[in-house]
Amino acid sequence: MELLSPSPKPVIPWQGTVLGLIGVAQILFSILFFFVIMLGLTVGGLFSAFALPDVESLLPSLAIGSIGVLVVIFGLPFFILKVLVTIGLFRGKRWTVIVTIVFAALGLMMHLGSFNLFWLTFTAIELGLAIVCLRDPFYNQNNPAYRPHA
């Protein structure tokens, strides 16, 4: 009778849940960062316009505002990618685990150079979780080359 019943669908591993929650936290932090930049541009622009009426004194404020706008414009594709990766982690998409491994490895190399022990440890844990998820059946549901007992 067991041969006729369909195989149970794999369940998301706890490592994948942790990676997804880290992704949600990073998305929320990015949204907060965006609002802080927009608030700074708005308040800084209003303050500069009333306090400093001449154009030459507005140049530092305009430069900081331009840098903020560039950060938002160049950060938007990465934000969209992070949203897609986080959704894919909860849905069991293998490519999201591979993207997470690539970015965690790049972050690990960056933090090795800066000797920042907290972020180095955090990124190493994130990389380890992603590597464990790569072998889990939940992320290999549509992978014909996956052999769980090999």
Coordinates of N, CA and C in Angstrom, one line a residue:
M1 N 0.8 -1.2 0.0 CA 0.0 0.0 0.0 C 0.9 1.3 0.0
E2 N 2.0 1.2 0.6 CA 2.9 2.4 0.7 C 3.4 2.7 -0.7
L3 N 3.6 1.8 -1.6 CA 4.1 2.1 -2.9 C 3.1 2.9 -3.7
L4 N 1.8 2.8 -3.5 CA 0.8 3.6 -4.2 C 0.6 5.0 -3.7
S5 N 1.0 5.3 -2.5 CA 0.8 6.6 -2.0 C 1.9 7.5 -2.5
P6 N 1.6 8.8 -2.8 CA 2.6 9.7 -3.2 C 3.7 10.0 -2.1
S7 N 4.9 10.3 -2.6 CA 5.9 10.5 -1.6 C 5.6 11.9 -0.9
P8 N 5.9 12.0 0.4 CA 5.6 13.3 1.0 C 6.5 14.4 0.5
K9 N 5.9 15.6 0.4 CA 6.6 16.7 0.0 C 7.7 17.1 1.0
P10 N 8.9 17.4 0.6 CA 9.9 17.8 1.6 C 9.5 19.1 2.3
V11 N 9.9 19.2 3.6 CA 9.6 20.4 4.4 C 10.8 21.3 4.4
I12 N 10.5 22.6 4.6 CA 11.6 23.5 4.6 C 12.5 23.3 5.9
P13 N 13.8 23.2 5.7 CA 14.7 22.9 6.8 C 14.8 24.2 7.7
W14 N 15.2 24.0 8.9 CA 15.3 25.1 9.8 C 16.4 26.1 9.3
Q15 N 17.4 25.6 8.6 CA 18.5 26.4 8.1 C 17.9 27.4 7.0
G16 N 17.0 26.8 6.2 CA 16.3 27.7 5.2 C 15.4 28.7 5.8
T17 N 14.7 28.3 6.9 CA 13.9 29.3 7.6 C 14.7 30.4 8.2
V18 N 15.9 30.1 8.8 CA 16.8 31.1 9.3 C 17.3 32.0 8.2
L19 N 17.7 31.4 7.1 CA 18.1 32.3 6.0 C 17.0 33.2 5.5
G20 N 15.8 32.7 5.4 CA 14.7 33.5 5.0 C 14.4 34.6 6.0
L21 N 14.5 34.3 7.2 CA 14.3 35.4 8.3 C 15.4 36.4 8.2
I22 N 16.6 36.0 7.9 CA 17.7 37.0 7.8 C 17.4 37.9 6.6
G23 N 16.9 37.3 5.5 CA 16.5 38.0 4.3 C 15.5 39.0 4.6
V24 N 14.4 38.6 5.4 CA 13.4 39.6 5.7 C 13.9 40.7 6.5
A25 N 14.8 40.4 7.5 CA 15.4 41.5 8.3 C 16.2 42.4 7.4
Q26 N 17.0 41.9 6.4 CA 17.7 42.8 5.5 C 16.8 43.6 4.7
I27 N 15.7 43.1 4.2 CA 14.8 43.9 3.5 C 14.2 45.0 4.3
L28 N 13.8 44.7 5.5 CA 13.2 45.7 6.4 C 14.3 46.8 6.7
F29 N 15.5 46.4 6.9 CA 16.6 47.4 7.1 C 16.8 48.3 5.9
S30 N 16.7 47.7 4.7 CA 16.9 48.5 3.5 C 15.7 49.5 3.3
I31 N 14.5 49.1 3.7 CA 13.4 50.0 3.6 C 13.6 51.2 4.6
L32 N 14.0 50.8 5.8 CA 14.3 51.8 6.8 C 15.4 52.8 6.4
F33 N 16.5 52.2 5.8 CA 17.6 53.1 5.2 C 17.0 54.0 4.1
F34 N 16.2 53.5 3.3 CA 15.6 54.3 2.2 C 14.8 55.5 2.8
F35 N 14.0 55.2 3.8 CA 13.2 56.3 4.5 C 14.1 57.3 5.2
V36 N 15.1 56.8 5.8 CA 16.1 57.8 6.5 C 16.7 58.7 5.4
I37 N 17.1 58.1 4.3 CA 17.7 59.0 3.3 C 16.7 60.0 2.7
M38 N 15.5 59.5 2.5 CA 14.5 60.5 2.0 C 14.1 61.5 3.0
L39 N 14.1 61.2 4.3 CA 13.8 62.1 5.3 C 15.0 63.1 5.4
G40 N 16.2 62.6 5.3 CA 17.3 63.5 5.3 C 17.4 64.5 4.2
L41 N 17.0 64.0 3.0 CA 17.0 64.9 1.8 C 15.9 65.9 2.0
T42 N 14.7 65.5 2.5 CA 13.6 66.4 2.6 C 13.9 67.5 3.6
V43 N 14.3 67.0 4.8 CA 14.6 68.0 5.9 C 15.8 68.8 5.6
G44 N 16.8 68.2 5.1 CA 18.0 68.9 4.8 C 17.8 70.0 3.7
G45 N 17.0 69.6 2.7 CA 16.7 70.5 1.6 C 15.9 71.7 2.0
L46 N 14.9 71.4 2.9 CA 14.1 72.5 3.4 C 14.9 73.4 4.3
F47 N 15.7 72.8 5.2 CA 16.5 73.6 6.1 C 17.5 74.5 5.3
S48 N 18.1 73.9 4.2 CA 19.1 74.6 3.4 C 18.4 75.8 2.7
A49 N 17.2 75.5 2.2 CA 16.5 76.5 1.4 C 16.2 77.8 2.2
F50 N 15.8 77.6 3.5 CA 15.4 78.7 4.3 C 16.6 79.3 5.0
A51 N 17.5 78.5 5.5 CA 18.7 79.1 6.2 C 19.8 79.7 5.3
L52 N 19.9 79.1 4.2 CA 21.0 79.5 3.3 C 20.5 79.9 1.9
P53 N 20.1 81.1 1.7 CA 19.4 81.5 0.5 C 20.3 81.5 -0.7
D54 N 21.6 81.7 -0.6 CA 22.4 81.8 -1.8 C 22.8 80.4 -2.3
V55 N 23.0 80.3 -3.6 CA 23.3 79.0 -4.3 C 24.6 78.4 -3.8
E56 N 25.6 79.2 -3.6 CA 26.9 78.6 -3.3 C 26.9 77.9 -2.0
S57 N 26.1 78.3 -1.1 CA 26.0 77.6 0.2 C 25.2 76.4 0.2
L58 N 24.4 76.2 -0.9 CA 23.6 75.0 -1.1 C 24.4 73.8 -1.7
L59 N 25.5 74.1 -2.3 CA 26.3 73.1 -2.9 C 26.6 71.9 -2.1
P60 N 27.1 72.0 -0.8 CA 27.3 70.8 0.0 C 26.0 70.0 0.2
S61 N 24.9 70.7 0.4 CA 23.6 70.0 0.6 C 23.2 69.3 -0.7
L62 N 23.4 69.9 -1.8 CA 23.1 69.3 -3.1 C 24.0 68.1 -3.4
A63 N 25.2 68.1 -3.0 CA 26.2 67.0 -3.2 C 25.8 65.8 -2.3
I64 N 25.4 66.1 -1.1 CA 25.0 65.0 -0.2 C 23.7 64.4 -0.7
G65 N 22.8 65.2 -1.1 CA 21.5 64.7 -1.7 C 21.7 63.9 -3.0
S66 N 22.6 64.4 -3.8 CA 22.9 63.6 -5.0 C 23.5 62.2 -4.7
I67 N 24.4 62.2 -3.7 CA 25.0 60.9 -3.3 C 23.9 60.0 -2.8
G68 N 22.9 60.5 -2.0 CA 21.8 59.7 -1.5 C 21.0 59.2 -2.6
V69 N 20.7 60.0 -3.6 CA 19.8 59.6 -4.7 C 20.6 58.5 -5.5
L70 N 21.9 58.6 -5.7 CA 22.7 57.6 -6.4 C 22.7 56.3 -5.6
V71 N 22.8 56.4 -4.3 CA 22.8 55.1 -3.5 C 21.4 54.4 -3.7
V72 N 20.3 55.2 -3.7 CA 19.0 54.6 -3.8 C 18.9 54.0 -5.2
I73 N 19.3 54.7 -6.3 CA 19.2 54.2 -7.6 C 20.0 52.9 -7.9
F74 N 21.2 52.9 -7.4 CA 22.1 51.8 -7.6 C 21.7 50.6 -6.6
G75 N 21.1 50.9 -5.5 CA 20.7 49.9 -4.6 C 19.4 49.2 -4.9
L76 N 18.6 49.9 -5.8 CA 17.3 49.3 -6.1 C 17.3 48.0 -6.8
P77 N 18.2 47.7 -7.7 CA 18.3 46.3 -8.3 C 18.7 45.3 -7.3
F78 N 19.6 45.6 -6.4 CA 20.0 44.7 -5.3 C 18.8 44.4 -4.4
F79 N 18.0 45.5 -4.1 CA 16.9 45.3 -3.2 C 15.9 44.4 -3.8
I80 N 15.6 44.6 -5.1 CA 14.6 43.7 -5.8 C 15.2 42.3 -5.8
L81 N 16.5 42.1 -6.1 CA 17.1 40.7 -6.1 C 16.9 40.1 -4.7
K82 N 17.1 40.9 -3.6 CA 17.0 40.3 -2.3 C 15.6 39.9 -2.0
V83 N 14.6 40.7 -2.4 CA 13.2 40.3 -2.2 C 12.9 39.0 -2.9
L84 N 13.4 38.9 -4.2 CA 13.1 37.7 -5.0 C 13.8 36.5 -4.3
V85 N 15.0 36.7 -3.9 CA 15.8 35.6 -3.2 C 15.1 35.1 -1.9
T86 N 14.6 36.1 -1.1 CA 14.0 35.7 0.1 C 12.7 35.0 -0.1
I87 N 11.9 35.4 -1.1 CA 10.7 34.7 -1.5 C 11.0 33.3 -2.0
G88 N 12.1 33.2 -2.8 CA 12.5 31.9 -3.3 C 13.0 30.9 -2.2
L89 N 13.6 31.5 -1.2 CA 14.1 30.6 -0.1 C 13.0 29.9 0.6
F90 N 11.9 30.7 0.8 CA 10.7 30.1 1.4 C 9.9 29.1 0.5
R91 N 10.1 29.3 -0.8 CA 9.4 28.4 -1.7 C 10.2 27.2 -2.2
G92 N 11.5 27.1 -1.8 CA 12.3 26.0 -2.1 C 13.0 26.0 -3.5
K93 N 13.3 27.2 -3.9 CA 14.0 27.4 -5.2 C 15.5 27.3 -5.0
R94 N 16.1 26.4 -5.8 CA 17.6 26.1 -5.6 C 18.4 27.3 -6.0
W95 N 18.0 28.0 -7.0 CA 18.9 29.2 -7.5 C 19.0 30.2 -6.4
T96 N 18.0 30.3 -5.5 CA 18.1 31.3 -4.4 C 19.2 31.0 -3.4
V97 N 19.4 29.7 -3.2 CA 20.4 29.2 -2.3 C 21.8 29.5 -2.9
I98 N 21.9 29.3 -4.2 CA 23.2 29.5 -4.9 C 23.5 31.0 -4.9
V99 N 22.5 31.9 -5.1 CA 22.7 33.3 -5.0 C 23.2 33.7 -3.6
T100 N 22.5 33.1 -2.6 CA 22.9 33.4 -1.2 C 24.3 33.0 -0.9
I101 N 24.7 31.9 -1.5 CA 26.1 31.4 -1.3 C 27.1 32.4 -1.9
V102 N 26.8 32.8 -3.1 CA 27.7 33.8 -3.8 C 27.8 35.1 -3.0
F103 N 26.7 35.7 -2.6 CA 26.8 36.9 -1.9 C 27.4 36.8 -0.5
A104 N 27.1 35.6 0.2 CA 27.7 35.4 1.5 C 29.2 35.2 1.4
A105 N 29.7 34.5 0.3 CA 31.1 34.3 0.1 C 31.8 35.7 -0.2
L106 N 31.1 36.5 -1.0 CA 31.7 37.8 -1.3 C 31.8 38.7 0.0
G107 N 30.7 38.6 0.8 CA 30.7 39.3 2.1 C 31.8 38.8 3.0
L108 N 32.0 37.5 3.0 CA 33.0 36.9 3.9 C 34.4 37.4 3.5
M109 N 34.6 37.5 2.2 CA 35.9 38.0 1.7 C 36.1 39.5 2.1
M110 N 35.0 40.2 2.0 CA 35.1 41.7 2.3 C 35.4 41.8 3.8
H111 N 34.7 41.1 4.6 CA 34.9 41.2 6.1 C 36.2 40.6 6.5
L112 N 36.8 39.7 5.8 CA 38.2 39.2 6.1 C 39.2 40.4 6.0
G113 N 39.0 41.2 5.0 CA 39.9 42.3 4.8 C 39.7 43.4 5.8
S114 N 38.5 43.6 6.4 CA 38.2 44.6 7.3 C 38.5 44.2 8.8
F115 N 38.6 42.9 9.0 CA 38.8 42.4 10.4 C 37.7 42.8 11.3
N116 N 36.5 42.8 10.8 CA 35.3 43.1 11.6 C 34.8 41.7 12.1
L117 N 35.1 41.4 13.3 CA 34.8 40.1 13.8 C 33.3 39.7 13.9
F118 N 32.5 40.7 14.3 CA 31.0 40.4 14.3 C 30.5 40.1 13.0
W119 N 30.7 40.9 12.0 CA 30.1 40.7 10.6 C 30.8 39.5 10.0
L120 N 32.1 39.3 10.3 CA 32.8 38.1 9.8 C 32.1 36.8 10.3
T121 N 31.8 36.8 11.5 CA 31.1 35.6 12.1 C 29.7 35.4 11.6
F122 N 29.0 36.5 11.5 CA 27.6 36.5 10.9 C 27.6 36.0 9.5
T123 N 28.5 36.5 8.7 CA 28.5 36.1 7.3 C 29.0 34.7 7.1
A124 N 29.9 34.2 8.0 CA 30.3 32.8 7.9 C 29.2 31.9 8.3
I125 N 28.4 32.3 9.3 CA 27.2 31.5 9.7 C 26.2 31.4 8.5
E126 N 26.0 32.6 7.9 CA 25.0 32.6 6.8 C 25.5 31.8 5.6
L127 N 26.8 31.8 5.4 CA 27.4 30.9 4.3 C 27.2 29.4 4.7
G128 N 27.5 29.1 5.9 CA 27.3 27.7 6.3 C 25.9 27.2 6.2
L129 N 25.0 28.0 6.6 CA 23.5 27.7 6.5 C 23.1 27.5 5.1
A130 N 23.6 28.3 4.2 CA 23.3 28.2 2.8 C 23.9 26.9 2.1
I131 N 25.1 26.6 2.6 CA 25.7 25.4 2.0 C 25.0 24.1 2.5
V132 N 24.5 24.1 3.7 CA 23.7 23.0 4.2 C 22.4 22.9 3.4
C133 N 21.8 24.1 3.2 CA 20.5 24.1 2.4 C 20.7 23.5 1.0
L134 N 21.9 23.7 0.4 CA 22.1 23.3 -1.0 C 21.9 21.8 -1.1
R135 N 22.2 21.0 -0.1 CA 22.0 19.5 -0.1 C 20.7 19.0 0.4
D136 N 19.8 19.9 0.9 CA 18.5 19.5 1.4 C 17.5 19.2 0.3
P137 N 16.7 18.2 0.6 CA 15.7 17.8 -0.5 C 14.7 18.9 -0.8
F138 N 14.4 19.8 0.2 CA 13.5 20.9 -0.1 C 13.9 21.8 -1.2
Y139 N 15.2 22.0 -1.4 CA 15.8 22.8 -2.4 C 16.2 22.0 -3.6
N140 N 15.9 20.7 -3.7 CA 16.3 19.9 -4.8 C 15.1 19.1 -5.3
Q141 N 13.9 19.6 -5.2 CA 12.7 18.9 -5.6 C 12.7 18.7 -7.1
N142 N 13.2 19.7 -7.9 CA 13.1 19.6 -9.3 C 14.5 19.3 -10.0
N143 N 15.4 18.8 -9.2 CA 16.8 18.6 -9.6 C 16.9 17.1 -9.9
P144 N 17.0 16.7 -11.2 CA 17.1 15.2 -11.5 C 18.5 14.6 -11.1
A145 N 19.5 15.5 -10.9 CA 20.8 15.0 -10.6 C 21.0 14.8 -9.1
Y146 N 20.0 15.2 -8.3 CA 20.1 15.0 -6.8 C 19.9 13.6 -6.4
R147 N 20.8 13.1 -5.6 CA 20.7 11.8 -5.0 C 20.9 11.9 -3.5
P148 N 19.8 11.8 -2.8 CA 19.9 12.1 -1.3 C 20.8 11.1 -0.6
H149 N 21.0 9.9 -1.0 CA 21.7 8.9 -0.3 C 23.1 8.6 -0.8
A150 N 23.5 9.5 -1.8 CA 24.8 9.2 -2.4 C 25.9 10.0 -1.6

